[in-house]
Short mmCIF file of C-alpha atoms in Angstrom, two decimals:
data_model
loop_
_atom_site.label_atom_id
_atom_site.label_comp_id
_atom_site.label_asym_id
_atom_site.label_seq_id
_atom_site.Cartn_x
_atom_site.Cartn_y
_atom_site.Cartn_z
CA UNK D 1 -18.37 4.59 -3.76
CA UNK D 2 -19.12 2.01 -6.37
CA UNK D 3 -19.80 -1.20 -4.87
CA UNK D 4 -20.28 -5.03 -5.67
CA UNK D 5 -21.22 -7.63 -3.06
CA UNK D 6 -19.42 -5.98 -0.24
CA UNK D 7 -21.04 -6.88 2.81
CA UNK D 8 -18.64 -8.35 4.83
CA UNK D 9 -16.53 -4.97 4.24
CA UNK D 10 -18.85 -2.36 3.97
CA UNK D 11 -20.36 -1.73 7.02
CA UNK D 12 -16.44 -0.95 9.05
CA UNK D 13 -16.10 1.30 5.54
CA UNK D 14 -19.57 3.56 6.28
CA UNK D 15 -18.81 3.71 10.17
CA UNK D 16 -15.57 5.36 9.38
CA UNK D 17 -17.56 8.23 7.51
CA UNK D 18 -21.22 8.43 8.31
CA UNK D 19 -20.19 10.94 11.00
CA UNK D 20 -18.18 12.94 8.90
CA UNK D 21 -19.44 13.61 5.66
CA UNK D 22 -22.72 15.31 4.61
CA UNK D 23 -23.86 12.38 2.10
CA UNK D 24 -22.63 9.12 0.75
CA UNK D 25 -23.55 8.12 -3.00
CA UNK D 26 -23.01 4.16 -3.21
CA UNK D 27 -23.42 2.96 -6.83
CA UNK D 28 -24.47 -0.79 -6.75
CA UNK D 29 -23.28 -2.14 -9.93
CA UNK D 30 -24.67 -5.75 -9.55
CA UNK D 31 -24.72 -7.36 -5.77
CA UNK D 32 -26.48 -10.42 -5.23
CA UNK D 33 -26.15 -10.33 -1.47
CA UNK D 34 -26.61 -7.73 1.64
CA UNK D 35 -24.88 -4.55 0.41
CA UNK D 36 -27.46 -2.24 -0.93
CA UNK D 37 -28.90 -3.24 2.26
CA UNK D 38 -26.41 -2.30 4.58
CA UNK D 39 -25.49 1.06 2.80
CA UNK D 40 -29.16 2.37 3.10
CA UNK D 41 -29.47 1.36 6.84
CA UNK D 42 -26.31 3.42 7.39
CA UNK D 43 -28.24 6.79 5.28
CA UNK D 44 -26.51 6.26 2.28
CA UNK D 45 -28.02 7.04 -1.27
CA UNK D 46 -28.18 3.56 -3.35
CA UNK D 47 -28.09 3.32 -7.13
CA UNK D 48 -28.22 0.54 -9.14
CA UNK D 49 -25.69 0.11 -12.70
CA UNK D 50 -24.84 -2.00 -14.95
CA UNK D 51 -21.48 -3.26 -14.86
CA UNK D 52 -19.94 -2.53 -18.02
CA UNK D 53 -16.32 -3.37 -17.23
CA UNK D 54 -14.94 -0.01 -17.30
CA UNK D 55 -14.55 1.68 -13.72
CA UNK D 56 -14.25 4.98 -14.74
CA UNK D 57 -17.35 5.09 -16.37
CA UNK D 58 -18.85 3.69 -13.57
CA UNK D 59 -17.28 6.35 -11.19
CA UNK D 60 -18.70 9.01 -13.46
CA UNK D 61 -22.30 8.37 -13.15
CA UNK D 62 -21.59 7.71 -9.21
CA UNK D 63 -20.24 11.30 -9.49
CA UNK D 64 -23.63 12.70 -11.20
CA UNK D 65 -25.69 11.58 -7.64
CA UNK D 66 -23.29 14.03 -5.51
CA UNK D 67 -24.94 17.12 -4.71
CA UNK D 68 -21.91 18.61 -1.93
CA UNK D 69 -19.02 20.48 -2.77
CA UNK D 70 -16.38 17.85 -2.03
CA UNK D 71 -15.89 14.52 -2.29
CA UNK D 72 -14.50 11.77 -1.10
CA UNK D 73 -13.96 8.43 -3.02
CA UNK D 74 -13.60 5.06 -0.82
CA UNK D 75 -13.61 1.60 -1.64
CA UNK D 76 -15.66 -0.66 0.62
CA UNK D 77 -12.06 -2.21 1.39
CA UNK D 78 -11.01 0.62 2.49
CA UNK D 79 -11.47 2.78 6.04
CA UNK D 80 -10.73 6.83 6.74
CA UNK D 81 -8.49 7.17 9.67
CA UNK D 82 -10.31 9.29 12.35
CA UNK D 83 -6.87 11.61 12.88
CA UNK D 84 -7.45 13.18 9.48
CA UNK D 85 -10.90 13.95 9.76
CA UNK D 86 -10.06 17.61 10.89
CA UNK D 87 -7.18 17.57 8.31
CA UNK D 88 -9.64 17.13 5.70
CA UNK D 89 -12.59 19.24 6.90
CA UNK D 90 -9.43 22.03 6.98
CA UNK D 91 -8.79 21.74 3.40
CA UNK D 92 -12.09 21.39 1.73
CA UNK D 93 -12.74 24.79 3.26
CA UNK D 94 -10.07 25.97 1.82
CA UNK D 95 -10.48 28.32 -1.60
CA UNK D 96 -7.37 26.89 -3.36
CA UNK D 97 -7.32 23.49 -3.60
CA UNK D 98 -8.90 21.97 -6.22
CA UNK D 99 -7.87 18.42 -5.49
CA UNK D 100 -6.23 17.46 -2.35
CA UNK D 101 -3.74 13.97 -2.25
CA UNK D 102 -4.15 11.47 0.73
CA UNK D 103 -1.87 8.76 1.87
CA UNK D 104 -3.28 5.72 1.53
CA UNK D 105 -1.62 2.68 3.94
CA UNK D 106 -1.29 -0.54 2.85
CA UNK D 107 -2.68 -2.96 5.65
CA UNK D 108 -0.97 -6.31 5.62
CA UNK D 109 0.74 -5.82 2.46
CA UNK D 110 4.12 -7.62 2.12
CA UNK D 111 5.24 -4.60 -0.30
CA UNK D 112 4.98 -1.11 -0.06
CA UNK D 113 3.18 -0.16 2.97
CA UNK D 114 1.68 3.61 1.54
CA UNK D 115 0.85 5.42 -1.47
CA UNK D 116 -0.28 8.89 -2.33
CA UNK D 117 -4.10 8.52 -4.16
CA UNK D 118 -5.64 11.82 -6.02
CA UNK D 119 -9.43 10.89 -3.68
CA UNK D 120 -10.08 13.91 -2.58
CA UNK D 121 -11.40 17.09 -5.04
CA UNK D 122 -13.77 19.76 -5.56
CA UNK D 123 -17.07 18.72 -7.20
CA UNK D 124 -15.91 20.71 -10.54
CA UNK D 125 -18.33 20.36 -13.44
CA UNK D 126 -14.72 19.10 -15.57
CA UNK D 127 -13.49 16.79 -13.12
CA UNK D 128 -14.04 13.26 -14.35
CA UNK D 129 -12.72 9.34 -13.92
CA UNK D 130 -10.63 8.69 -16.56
CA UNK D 131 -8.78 4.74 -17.55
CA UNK D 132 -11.20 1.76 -17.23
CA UNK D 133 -8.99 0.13 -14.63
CA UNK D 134 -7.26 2.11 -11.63
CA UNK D 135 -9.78 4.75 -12.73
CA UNK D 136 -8.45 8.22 -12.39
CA UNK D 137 -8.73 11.97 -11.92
CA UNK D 138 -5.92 13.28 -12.48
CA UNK D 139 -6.19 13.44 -16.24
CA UNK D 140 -8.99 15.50 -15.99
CA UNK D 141 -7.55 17.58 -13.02
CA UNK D 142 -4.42 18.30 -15.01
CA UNK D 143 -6.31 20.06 -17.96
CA UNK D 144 -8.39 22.37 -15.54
CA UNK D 145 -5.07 23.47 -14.13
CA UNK D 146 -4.04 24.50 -17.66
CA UNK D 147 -7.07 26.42 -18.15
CA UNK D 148 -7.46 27.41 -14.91
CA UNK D 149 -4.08 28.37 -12.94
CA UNK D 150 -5.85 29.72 -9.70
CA UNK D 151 -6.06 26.43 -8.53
CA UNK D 152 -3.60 24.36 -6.35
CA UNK D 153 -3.14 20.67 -5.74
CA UNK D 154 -2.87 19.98 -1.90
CA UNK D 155 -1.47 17.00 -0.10
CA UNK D 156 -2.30 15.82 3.67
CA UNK D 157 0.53 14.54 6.12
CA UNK D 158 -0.53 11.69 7.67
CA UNK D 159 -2.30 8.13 7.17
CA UNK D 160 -5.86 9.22 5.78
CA UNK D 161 -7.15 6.11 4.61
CA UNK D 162 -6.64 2.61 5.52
CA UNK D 163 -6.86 0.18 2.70
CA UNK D 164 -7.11 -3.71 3.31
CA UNK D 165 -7.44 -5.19 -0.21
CA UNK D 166 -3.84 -6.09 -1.30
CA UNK D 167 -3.89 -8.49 1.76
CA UNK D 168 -3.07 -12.06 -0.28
CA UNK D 169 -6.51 -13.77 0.71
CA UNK D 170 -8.15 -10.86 -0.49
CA UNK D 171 -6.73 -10.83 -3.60
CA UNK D 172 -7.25 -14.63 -3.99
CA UNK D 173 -10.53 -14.21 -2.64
CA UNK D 174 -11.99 -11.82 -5.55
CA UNK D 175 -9.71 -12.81 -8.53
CA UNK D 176 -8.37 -9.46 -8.50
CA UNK D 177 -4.73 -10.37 -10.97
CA UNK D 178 -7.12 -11.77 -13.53
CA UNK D 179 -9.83 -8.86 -13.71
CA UNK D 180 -7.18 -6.30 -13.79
CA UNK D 181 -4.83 -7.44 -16.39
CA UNK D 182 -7.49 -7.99 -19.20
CA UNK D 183 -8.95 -4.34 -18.37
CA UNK D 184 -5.30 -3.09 -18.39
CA UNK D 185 -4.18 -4.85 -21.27
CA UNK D 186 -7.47 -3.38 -22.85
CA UNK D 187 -6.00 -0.08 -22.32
CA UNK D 188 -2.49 -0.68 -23.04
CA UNK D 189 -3.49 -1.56 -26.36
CA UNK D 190 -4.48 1.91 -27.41
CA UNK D 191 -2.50 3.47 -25.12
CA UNK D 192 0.92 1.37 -25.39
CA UNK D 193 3.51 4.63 -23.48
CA UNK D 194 1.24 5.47 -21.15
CA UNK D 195 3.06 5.10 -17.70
CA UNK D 196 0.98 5.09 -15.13
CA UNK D 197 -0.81 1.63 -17.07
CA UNK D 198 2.78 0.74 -17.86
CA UNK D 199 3.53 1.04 -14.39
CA UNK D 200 0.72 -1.21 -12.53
CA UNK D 201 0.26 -3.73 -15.46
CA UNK D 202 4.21 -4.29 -15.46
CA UNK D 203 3.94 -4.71 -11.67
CA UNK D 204 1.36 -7.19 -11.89
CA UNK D 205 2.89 -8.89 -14.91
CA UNK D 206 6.24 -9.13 -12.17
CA UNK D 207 3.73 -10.56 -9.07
CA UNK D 208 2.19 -13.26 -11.52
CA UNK D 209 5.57 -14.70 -12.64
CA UNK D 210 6.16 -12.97 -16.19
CA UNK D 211 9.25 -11.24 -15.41
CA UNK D 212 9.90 -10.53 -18.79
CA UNK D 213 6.81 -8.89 -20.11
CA UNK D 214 6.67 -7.31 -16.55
CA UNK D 215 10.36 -5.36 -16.88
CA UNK D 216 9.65 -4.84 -20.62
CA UNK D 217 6.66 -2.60 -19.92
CA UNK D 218 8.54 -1.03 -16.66
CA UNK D 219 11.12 0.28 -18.61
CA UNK D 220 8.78 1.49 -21.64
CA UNK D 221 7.39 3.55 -18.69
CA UNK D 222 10.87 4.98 -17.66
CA UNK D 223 11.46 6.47 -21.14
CA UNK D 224 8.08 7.63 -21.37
CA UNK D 225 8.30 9.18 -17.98
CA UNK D 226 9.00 12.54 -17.83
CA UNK D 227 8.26 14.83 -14.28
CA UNK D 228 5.36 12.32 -12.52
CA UNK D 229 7.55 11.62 -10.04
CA UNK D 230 5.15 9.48 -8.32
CA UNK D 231 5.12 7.42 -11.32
CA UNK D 232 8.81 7.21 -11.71
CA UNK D 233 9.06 6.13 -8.38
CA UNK D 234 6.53 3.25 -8.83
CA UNK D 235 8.36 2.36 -11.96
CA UNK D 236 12.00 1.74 -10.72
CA UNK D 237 10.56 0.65 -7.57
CA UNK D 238 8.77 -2.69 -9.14
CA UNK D 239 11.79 -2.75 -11.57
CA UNK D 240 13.82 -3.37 -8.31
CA UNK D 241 11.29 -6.29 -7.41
CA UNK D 242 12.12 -7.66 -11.02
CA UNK D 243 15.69 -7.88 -10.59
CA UNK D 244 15.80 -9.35 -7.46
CA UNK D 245 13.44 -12.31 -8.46
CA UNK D 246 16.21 -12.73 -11.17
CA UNK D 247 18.98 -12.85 -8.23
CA UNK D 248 20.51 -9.81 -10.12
CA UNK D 249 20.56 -7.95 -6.86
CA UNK D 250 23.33 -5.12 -8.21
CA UNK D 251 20.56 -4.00 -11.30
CA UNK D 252 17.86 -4.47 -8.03
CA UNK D 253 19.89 -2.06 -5.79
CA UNK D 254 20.70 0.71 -8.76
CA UNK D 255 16.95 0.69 -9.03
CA UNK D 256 16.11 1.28 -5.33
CA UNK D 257 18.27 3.80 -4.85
CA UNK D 258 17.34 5.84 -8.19
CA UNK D 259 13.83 5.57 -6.89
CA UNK D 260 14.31 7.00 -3.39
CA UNK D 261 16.50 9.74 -4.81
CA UNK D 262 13.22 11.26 -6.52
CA UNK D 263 11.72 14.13 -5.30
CA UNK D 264 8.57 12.50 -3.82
CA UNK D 265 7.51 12.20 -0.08
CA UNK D 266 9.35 10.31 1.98
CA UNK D 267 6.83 8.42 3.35
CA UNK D 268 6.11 6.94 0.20
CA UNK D 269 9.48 5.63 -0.42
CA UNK D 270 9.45 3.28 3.20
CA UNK D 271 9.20 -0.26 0.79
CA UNK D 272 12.23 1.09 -1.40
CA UNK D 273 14.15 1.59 1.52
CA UNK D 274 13.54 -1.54 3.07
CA UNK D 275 13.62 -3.02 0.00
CA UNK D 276 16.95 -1.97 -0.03
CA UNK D 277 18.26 -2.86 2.85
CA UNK D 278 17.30 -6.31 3.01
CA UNK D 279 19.35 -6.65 -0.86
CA UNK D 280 22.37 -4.86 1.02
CA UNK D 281 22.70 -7.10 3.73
CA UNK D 282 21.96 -10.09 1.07
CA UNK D 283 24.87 -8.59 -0.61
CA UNK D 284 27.17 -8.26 2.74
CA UNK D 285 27.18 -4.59 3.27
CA UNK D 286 25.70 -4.82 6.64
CA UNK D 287 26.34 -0.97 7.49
CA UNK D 288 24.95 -0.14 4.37
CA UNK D 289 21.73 -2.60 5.19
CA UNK D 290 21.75 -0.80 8.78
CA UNK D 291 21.63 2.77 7.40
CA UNK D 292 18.34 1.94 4.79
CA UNK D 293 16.48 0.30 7.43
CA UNK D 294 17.14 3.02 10.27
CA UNK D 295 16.47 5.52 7.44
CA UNK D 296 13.20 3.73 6.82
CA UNK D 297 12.15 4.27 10.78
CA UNK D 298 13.42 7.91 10.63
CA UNK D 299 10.13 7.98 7.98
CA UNK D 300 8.13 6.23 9.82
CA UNK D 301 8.61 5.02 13.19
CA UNK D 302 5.58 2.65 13.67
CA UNK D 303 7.08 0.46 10.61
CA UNK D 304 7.36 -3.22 12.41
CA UNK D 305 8.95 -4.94 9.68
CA UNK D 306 11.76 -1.92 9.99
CA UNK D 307 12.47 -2.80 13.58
CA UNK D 308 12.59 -6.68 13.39
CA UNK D 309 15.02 -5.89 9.94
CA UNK D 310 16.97 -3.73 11.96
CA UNK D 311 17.18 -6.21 14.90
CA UNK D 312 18.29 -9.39 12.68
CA UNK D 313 21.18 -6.08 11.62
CA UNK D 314 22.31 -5.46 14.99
CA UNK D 315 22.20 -9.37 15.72
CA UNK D 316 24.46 -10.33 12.77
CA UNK D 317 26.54 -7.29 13.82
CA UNK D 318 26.90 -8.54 17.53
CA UNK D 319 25.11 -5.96 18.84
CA UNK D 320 23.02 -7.27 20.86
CA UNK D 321 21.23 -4.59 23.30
CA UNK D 322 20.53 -3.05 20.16
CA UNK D 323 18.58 -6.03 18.41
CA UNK D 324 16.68 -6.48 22.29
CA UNK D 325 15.42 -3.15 21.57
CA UNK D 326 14.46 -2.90 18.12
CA UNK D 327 12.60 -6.78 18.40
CA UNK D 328 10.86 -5.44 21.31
CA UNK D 329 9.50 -2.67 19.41
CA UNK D 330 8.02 -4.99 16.19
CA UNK D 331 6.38 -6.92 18.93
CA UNK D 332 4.76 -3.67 20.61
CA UNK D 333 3.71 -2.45 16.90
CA UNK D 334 2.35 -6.25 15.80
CA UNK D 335 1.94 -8.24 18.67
CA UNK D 336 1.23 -11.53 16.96
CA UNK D 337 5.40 -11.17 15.25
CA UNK D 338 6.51 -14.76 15.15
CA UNK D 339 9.84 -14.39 13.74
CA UNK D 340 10.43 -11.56 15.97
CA UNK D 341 9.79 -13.45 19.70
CA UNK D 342 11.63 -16.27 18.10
CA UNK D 343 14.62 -13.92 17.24
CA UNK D 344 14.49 -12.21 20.66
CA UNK D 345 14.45 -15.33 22.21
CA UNK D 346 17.92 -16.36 20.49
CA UNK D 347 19.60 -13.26 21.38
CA UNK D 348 18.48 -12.93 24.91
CA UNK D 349 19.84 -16.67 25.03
CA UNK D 350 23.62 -14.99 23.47
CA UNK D 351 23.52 -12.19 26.66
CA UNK D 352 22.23 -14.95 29.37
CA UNK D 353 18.67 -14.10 29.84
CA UNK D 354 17.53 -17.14 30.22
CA UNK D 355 14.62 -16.72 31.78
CA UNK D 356 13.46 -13.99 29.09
CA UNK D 357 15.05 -16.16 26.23
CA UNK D 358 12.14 -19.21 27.39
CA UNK D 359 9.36 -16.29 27.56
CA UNK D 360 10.48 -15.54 23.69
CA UNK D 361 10.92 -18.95 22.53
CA UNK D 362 7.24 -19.90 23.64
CA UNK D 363 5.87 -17.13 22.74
CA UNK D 364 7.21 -17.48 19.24
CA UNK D 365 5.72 -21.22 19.89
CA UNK D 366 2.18 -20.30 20.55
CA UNK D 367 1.86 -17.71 17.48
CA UNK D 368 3.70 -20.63 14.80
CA UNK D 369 1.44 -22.99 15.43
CA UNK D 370 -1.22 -21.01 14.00
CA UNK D 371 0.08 -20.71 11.15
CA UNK D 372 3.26 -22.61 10.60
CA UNK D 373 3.30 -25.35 13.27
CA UNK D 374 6.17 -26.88 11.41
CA UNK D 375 8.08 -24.27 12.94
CA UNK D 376 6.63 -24.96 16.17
CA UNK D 377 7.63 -28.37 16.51
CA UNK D 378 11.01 -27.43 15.44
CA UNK D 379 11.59 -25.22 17.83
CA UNK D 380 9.91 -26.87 20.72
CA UNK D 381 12.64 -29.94 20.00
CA UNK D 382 15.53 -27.48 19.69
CA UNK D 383 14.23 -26.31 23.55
CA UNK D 384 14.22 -29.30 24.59
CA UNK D 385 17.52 -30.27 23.50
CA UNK D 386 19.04 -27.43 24.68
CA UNK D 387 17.59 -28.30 28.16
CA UNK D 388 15.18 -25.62 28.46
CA UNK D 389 11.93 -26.91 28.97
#
C-alpha cells in the first residue's frame, strides 16, 4: 500500500487483510495525521517517502520492502471481500499464474459498478509499476510473458475487492479530478496514442464538462486500440457517456452496444447495459429498454439500480405485479431507495393497495427528507390531497 493521511479509511482497509496475508508493506509518503500510527498497531511494516508525484515510482520502492511470494496491492479506500479469500489463497499456490485479475466493485458509484484491476502477481524480480498516474503492471507483465511463455494470466469470479473512492464526496473531499489530470496530461504528452491514458483522461475530461477534448482523446484511443479489450470497452463505454450529455442518444446507443459486444466479462459490462437501457426507453423502445436492464440482472442479480430500472419498465408498460416485484427487490438490496418506496407506493396505489401504497409513500417520506426534503414536502401535500393521510 502507499498511503497519505488515511486514517479515517485505513483501519476498515487492514481489518479486511491482517488475517489473511503474511505481511503488509505501507509506504507513508507524507501524512501529517494518525496513519503511520494506525498501520503499525495493526503489524504492518511503515516506510516513510517522499512524494514525488509519480505513483508508480512510489509503488516500486513499496515493492522493494516485500519479502513473500505474492502480493496484493490495496488502497486504503479500498476493502478485500472475505468470500475471495480462499479464491485467492487457491491461486497464489498455483505454479502458473504469474498475475492473477480481480474484480474490483464500485461502492456508491453512479457509473459503472465493477472493473477488472491487474492487483494481484507473483513477486517477479521484472514485475514493476509503470505510468505516474493509474500506476500499472501490466506493462511490465506483458514483456515477461514474451520472454517467458510458461506463464499464465488468471482471473477470479467474484467481487474481490471493495473500493469506496469514486463515491462524489470522496472525490470532492481529496481533489482527486485536479491531481489526476495534470499527472495524466503529464503523460499524455509523451505518450499522446497510448489508450489506456487516452481512455481515463478522456473520461475525466467528459465528467469535468469538456466534452470535446474528452471524445477527442476517446476516439484517438479507439484507433489506437487494437486487442485490449478491456480498454476498448472502457473507451466506447465513456464515449457513450459523451454522446448522451450531447442529447445525441443514437451515436450514445451505437457506442453501448459496440462495447458490450466485446469479448470481455460480462460482469464488467453491467453500466453499459444499463446505460443502455435507460437511452432506449429515453428513445421509446421500451422492450428494447426491458431486455438491457433484465440482461443486466441476468449478470448480476444483486444490481439495485437494475431492479428499480426495470420496475419504472414494467410500470410504464402496465405491468404492474411485475414493477411490485422488481421495486421490492432494490429496496431489499439498498434499503434506504427513495425513489424506489416512492415508486412502489404509486403503483400499489394503480392495483388498490392502499394500505401498502401509504406504507410506500412514507417510507419514501422519511428517507427524502434526509436528503431531499423538497421532495418530502411534495409528496406529503400530494397525500394529503389525495386524502390519504
Amino acid at each position: 500500500m502507499i498511503v497519505k493521511n488515511e486514517a479515517a479509511t485505513l483501519p476498515k482497509c487492514l481489518s479486511s487483510v491482517v488475517n489473511v496475508v503474511d505481511e503488509m508493506v505501507v509506504l507513508d509518503t507524507g501524512s501529517s495525521d494518525r496513519t503511520p500510527h494506525i498501520a503499525r498497531e495493526f503489524g504492518a511494516k511503515v516506510y516513510d517517502f517522499v512524494w514525488c508525484n509519480d505513483f508508480s515510482i512510489a509503488r516500486n520502492t513499496a515493492l522493494k520492502y516485500v519479502t513473500g511470494d505474492w502480493v496484493l496491492v490495496l488502497d486504503a479506500d479500498e476493502t478485500l471481500t472475505p468470500g475471495i479469500v480462499p479464491h485467492l489463497k487457491n491461486a497464489a499456490a498455483s505454479e502458473e499464474y504469474l498475475l492473477v485479475n480481480l474484480v474490483r466493485q464500485e461502492v456508491g458509484a453512479e457509473q459503472s459498478p465493477y472493473s477488472l484491476v491487474s492487483r494481484l502477481f507473483r513477486h517477479h524480480p521484472d514485475i514493476r509499476f509503470e505510468r505516474p498516474y493509474h500506476a500499472l503492471v501490466d506493462d511490465s507483465v506483458s514483456a515477461i510473458l514474451q520472454k517467458e511463455p510458461q506463464w499464465q494470466i488468471g482471473y477470479l469470479q467474484g467481487v474481490a475487492i471493495l473500493h469506496a473512492g469514486y463515491q462524489k464526496s470522496a472525490i470532492a473531499q481529496n481533489n482527486k479530478y485536479a491531481k489526476a489530470q495534470a499527472t495524466m496530461e503529464g503523460f499524455l504528452a509523451t505518450h499522446p496514442h497510448d489508450p489506456y491514458v487516452c481512455s481515463k483522461l478522456g473520461a475525466l475530461y467528459v465528467e469535468t464538462g469538456k466534452i470535446d477534448q474528452g471524445m477527442e482523446l476517446l476516439k484517438r484511443g479507439i484507433s489506437a486500440c487494437e486487442e485490449e479489450y478491456e480498454i476498448l470497452y472502457e473507451l466506447h463505454y465513456h464515449l457513450g457517456i459523451a454522446y448522451s450529455r450531447l442529447k445525441n442518444y443514437q451515436q450514445a446507443i451505437t457506442h453501448y452496444e459496440t462495447a458490450i459486444k466485446l469479448p470481455i466479462y460480462p460482469i464488467l459490462k453491467l453500466g453499459a447495459y444499463n446505460n443502455l437501457g435507460s437511452l432506449l426507453k429515453a428513445s421509446g423502445d421500451l422492450n428494447g429498454a426491458k431486455k438491457a436492464y433484465e440482461t443486466a440482472l441476468k449478470i448480476d442479480p444483486k444490481f439495485a439500480t437494475g431492479h428499480y430500472n426495470l420496475g419504472m419498465i414494467c410500470k410504464t408498460l402496465n405491468l404492474f405485479t411485475e414493477a411490485i416485484a422488481c421495486y421490492q427487490k432494490a429496496i431489499k438490496l439498498k434499503p434506504n431507495y427513495a425513489e424506489a418506496y416512492q415508486n412502489l407506493g404509486v403503483v400499489q396505489l394503480k392495483v388498490g393497495n392502499v394500505q401498502a401504497s401509504i406504507t410506500a409513500f412514507k417510507n419514501a417520506i422519511l428517507l427524502h427528507e434526509q436528503g431531499n426534503p423538497e421532495e418530502a414536502m411534495r409528496l406529503r401535500q400530494g397525500l394529503r390531497e389525495m386524502g390519504l393521510v
